[in-house]
XYZ file of C-alpha atoms in Angstrom:
244
model
C 199.472 235.235 -8.138
C 202.282 233.659 -9.308
C 199.713 230.516 -8.727
C 197.264 232.369 -11.374
C 198.620 230.844 -14.559
C 199.698 227.239 -14.860
C 201.654 225.917 -17.555
C 199.810 222.268 -18.419
C 201.724 221.439 -21.427
C 205.142 223.072 -22.221
C 206.647 223.116 -25.539
C 209.221 220.531 -26.603
C 212.688 220.816 -28.011
C 212.809 219.471 -31.491
C 216.018 217.882 -34.082
C 215.189 218.126 -37.305
C 216.259 218.841 -41.217
C 215.852 222.580 -42.720
C 212.827 222.572 -44.277
C 211.002 220.586 -42.311
C 207.287 221.774 -40.942
C 206.224 221.203 -37.534
C 204.437 223.032 -34.900
C 205.482 223.939 -30.977
C 202.595 223.599 -28.522
C 201.697 225.265 -25.114
C 199.260 225.225 -23.067
C 198.610 226.752 -19.786
C 195.141 227.336 -17.353
C 194.388 230.712 -15.230
C 191.498 232.436 -14.043
C 190.184 234.478 -16.342
C 190.710 233.835 -19.936
C 194.765 234.080 -21.265
C 196.916 235.342 -23.838
C 199.428 233.979 -25.508
C 202.605 235.522 -27.407
C 205.903 233.545 -28.556
C 209.538 234.474 -28.235
C 212.156 233.483 -30.276
C 216.023 233.818 -29.472
C 218.833 233.572 -32.464
C 222.517 234.081 -31.911
C 221.721 237.092 -28.072
C 219.083 238.330 -29.798
C 215.226 237.717 -27.877
C 212.986 238.860 -30.450
C 208.737 238.569 -29.953
C 207.291 237.160 -32.587
C 204.728 238.998 -34.674
C 201.476 237.483 -34.751
C 202.350 234.943 -32.809
C 199.931 234.875 -30.295
C 198.205 231.366 -30.817
C 198.659 228.344 -28.296
C 200.180 226.622 -31.607
C 203.352 227.899 -33.052
C 203.804 226.429 -36.810
C 207.276 226.605 -37.949
C 209.226 225.949 -41.103
C 212.553 224.923 -39.917
C 215.096 227.693 -41.332
C 217.998 227.810 -38.632
C 218.159 226.952 -35.174
C 216.758 229.074 -32.498
C 215.329 228.795 -29.014
C 211.918 229.922 -28.247
C 209.837 230.705 -25.417
C 205.949 231.140 -24.993
C 204.416 234.367 -22.520
C 201.116 233.641 -20.881
C 199.165 236.445 -19.145
C 196.043 236.905 -18.228
C 193.549 240.036 -17.670
C 195.432 240.578 -14.353
C 198.113 241.134 -15.814
C 199.721 238.445 -14.553
C 202.636 236.634 -16.255
C 204.662 233.138 -16.727
C 207.046 232.039 -19.039
C 207.100 228.264 -20.791
C 210.833 226.621 -20.895
C 212.713 227.412 -23.135
C 212.701 224.865 -26.119
C 215.700 224.117 -28.935
C 214.706 224.050 -32.873
C 217.864 222.444 -33.569
C 218.216 222.532 -37.560
C 220.118 220.369 -39.455
C 221.098 221.983 -42.490
C 222.813 219.573 -44.484
C 221.215 216.329 -44.286
C 222.578 213.391 -46.566
C 219.983 212.489 -49.238
C 217.006 210.071 -47.594
C 217.003 211.133 -44.319
C 214.916 211.666 -42.887
C 212.909 208.513 -43.929
C 209.622 209.402 -46.115
C 206.900 208.648 -43.476
C 209.237 209.885 -40.550
C 207.518 209.573 -37.360
C 210.269 211.637 -35.365
C 212.410 208.402 -34.285
C 215.871 209.219 -33.369
C 217.559 209.337 -36.806
C 221.784 209.226 -36.856
C 223.142 212.261 -39.387
C 226.180 211.687 -37.681
C 228.551 209.159 -36.973
C 231.757 209.252 -34.217
C 235.189 208.445 -36.101
C 238.597 206.443 -34.597
C 240.739 208.306 -33.000
C 244.367 207.662 -31.685
C 245.453 210.292 -28.925
C 248.580 210.153 -27.098
C 248.260 209.891 -23.126
C 247.386 213.052 -21.614
C 246.028 215.039 -24.775
C 242.303 215.659 -24.910
C 239.386 213.330 -27.276
C 236.763 213.732 -28.903
C 233.924 212.165 -30.240
C 230.896 213.435 -31.829
C 227.840 212.218 -33.088
C 224.255 213.774 -33.973
C 220.886 212.549 -34.899
C 217.236 213.926 -35.541
C 214.052 213.147 -33.038
C 210.680 214.708 -32.435
C 211.024 215.506 -29.715
C 214.890 216.238 -29.398
C 216.971 212.964 -28.278
C 219.062 212.443 -25.859
C 222.264 210.327 -25.999
C 223.822 208.311 -23.591
C 228.015 207.216 -24.576
C 228.773 203.909 -23.429
C 232.695 202.589 -23.912
C 233.540 198.284 -24.254
C 229.471 197.636 -23.537
C 229.732 200.349 -20.417
C 227.434 203.223 -19.895
C 229.290 206.232 -19.167
C 227.327 208.176 -16.744
C 228.948 212.044 -17.103
C 228.534 211.859 -21.289
C 225.137 212.974 -21.931
C 226.116 215.225 -25.095
C 226.230 214.714 -29.098
C 230.065 214.854 -27.968
C 231.791 213.148 -25.575
C 235.246 214.922 -24.823
C 237.946 213.886 -22.079
C 239.881 216.621 -21.241
C 243.047 214.531 -20.200
C 243.154 210.735 -21.764
C 244.698 207.498 -19.622
C 245.771 204.163 -21.203
C 242.545 202.959 -19.748
C 240.232 205.043 -22.214
C 241.345 203.213 -24.704
C 238.270 201.241 -26.335
C 235.166 200.386 -28.630
C 232.867 203.761 -28.265
C 229.564 204.053 -29.616
C 226.229 206.265 -28.397
C 222.541 205.660 -27.807
C 220.495 207.767 -29.144
C 216.710 207.672 -27.825
C 213.459 209.736 -27.726
C 209.843 208.396 -26.755
C 209.821 206.903 -30.614
C 212.551 204.195 -29.714
C 216.033 204.316 -29.526
C 218.763 204.038 -32.411
C 223.102 203.546 -32.160
C 225.854 205.170 -34.191
C 228.296 202.630 -35.346
C 230.988 201.327 -32.761
C 234.630 202.557 -32.900
C 237.717 202.536 -31.840
C 239.840 204.949 -29.412
C 243.141 204.211 -29.132
C 245.913 206.076 -26.523
C 249.336 205.577 -26.444
C 252.369 206.525 -24.619
C 253.737 209.774 -26.594
C 257.354 207.654 -26.496
C 255.691 205.973 -29.370
C 258.173 206.269 -32.065
C 257.596 208.834 -34.907
C 258.503 205.783 -37.718
C 254.917 203.793 -35.995
C 253.157 206.520 -36.369
C 254.087 207.481 -39.945
C 253.391 203.769 -40.615
C 249.821 204.037 -39.019
C 248.975 206.880 -41.087
C 251.081 206.566 -44.028
C 248.408 207.039 -47.649
C 249.441 204.756 -50.430
C 247.822 205.289 -53.874
C 247.976 202.721 -56.396
C 247.563 204.042 -60.488
C 247.144 201.383 -62.867
C 246.808 202.625 -66.610
C 246.610 199.923 -69.041
C 247.372 201.158 -72.870
C 248.148 197.590 -74.551
C 244.847 195.276 -75.705
C 245.103 192.243 -77.294
C 242.211 192.913 -79.244
C 241.763 196.862 -79.633
C 244.350 199.499 -80.717
C 247.027 200.901 -78.292
C 245.311 203.673 -75.917
C 246.968 207.159 -75.467
C 245.107 207.994 -72.652
C 246.257 206.021 -69.908
C 249.485 207.253 -69.822
C 249.001 210.633 -69.610
C 246.102 210.159 -67.043
C 248.387 207.992 -64.932
C 251.287 210.921 -64.598
C 248.664 213.560 -64.310
C 246.876 211.858 -61.250
C 250.015 211.112 -59.690
C 251.307 214.348 -59.409
C 247.153 215.720 -57.898
C 247.858 212.519 -55.409
C 251.155 213.556 -54.453
C 250.063 217.243 -53.913
C 247.578 215.447 -51.624
C 249.911 213.712 -49.455
C 249.748 210.273 -50.907
C 252.921 208.281 -51.893
C 252.104 206.965 -55.147
C 253.024 203.775 -57.202
C 252.624 204.103 -60.556
C 252.009 200.937 -62.925
C 251.593 200.797 -66.900
C 250.638 197.779 -68.870
């Protein structure tokens, strides 16, 4: 019978730092005693997890994977729980999440300012940890963007009206957190290249002091300015070098 087993508590997706320990839970009711078996999927492979035959599955987060639990009874009826995602963040800034973290949303990647020509695609990206995994909602100029509910905001063909200030609200059952607000500039393709060059120009000012009133003359600043100027020019900077 399809209703012989009813899952009463589904496992929940999470988004956690590497090394974090937590438990996936599945609960079900049936007409006979029930048996549980957990499975995981990494990339395209779905594998039974040996020994994972309890309602609770303890996990040490190592890599992003999908999980599901099969529940069967003595009459060979079986149902599967929802697939849930365990998203693992490999590179998290020091101090995140807070030491006494209760699973509230923690932003680990903020969007960055963008300059895009009209008709070109726009992508803004953010990411957050949370238990359960947080949901995302993007805003432009304080107005909710109904279709933008993922970590990545994507507009395939931008219009001038897409310009504005963007930010994302990240939330779960423990609360909400907002990303930094960033400006997006959508410009005409006919914009002069000289203006674009000025906008993105990188300039480095190097100052080396050799002579001090109450100290012998130094030799290193001259060499340092010379070597740093070559390094910065190689990285695309316009370098202004001054001595004393």
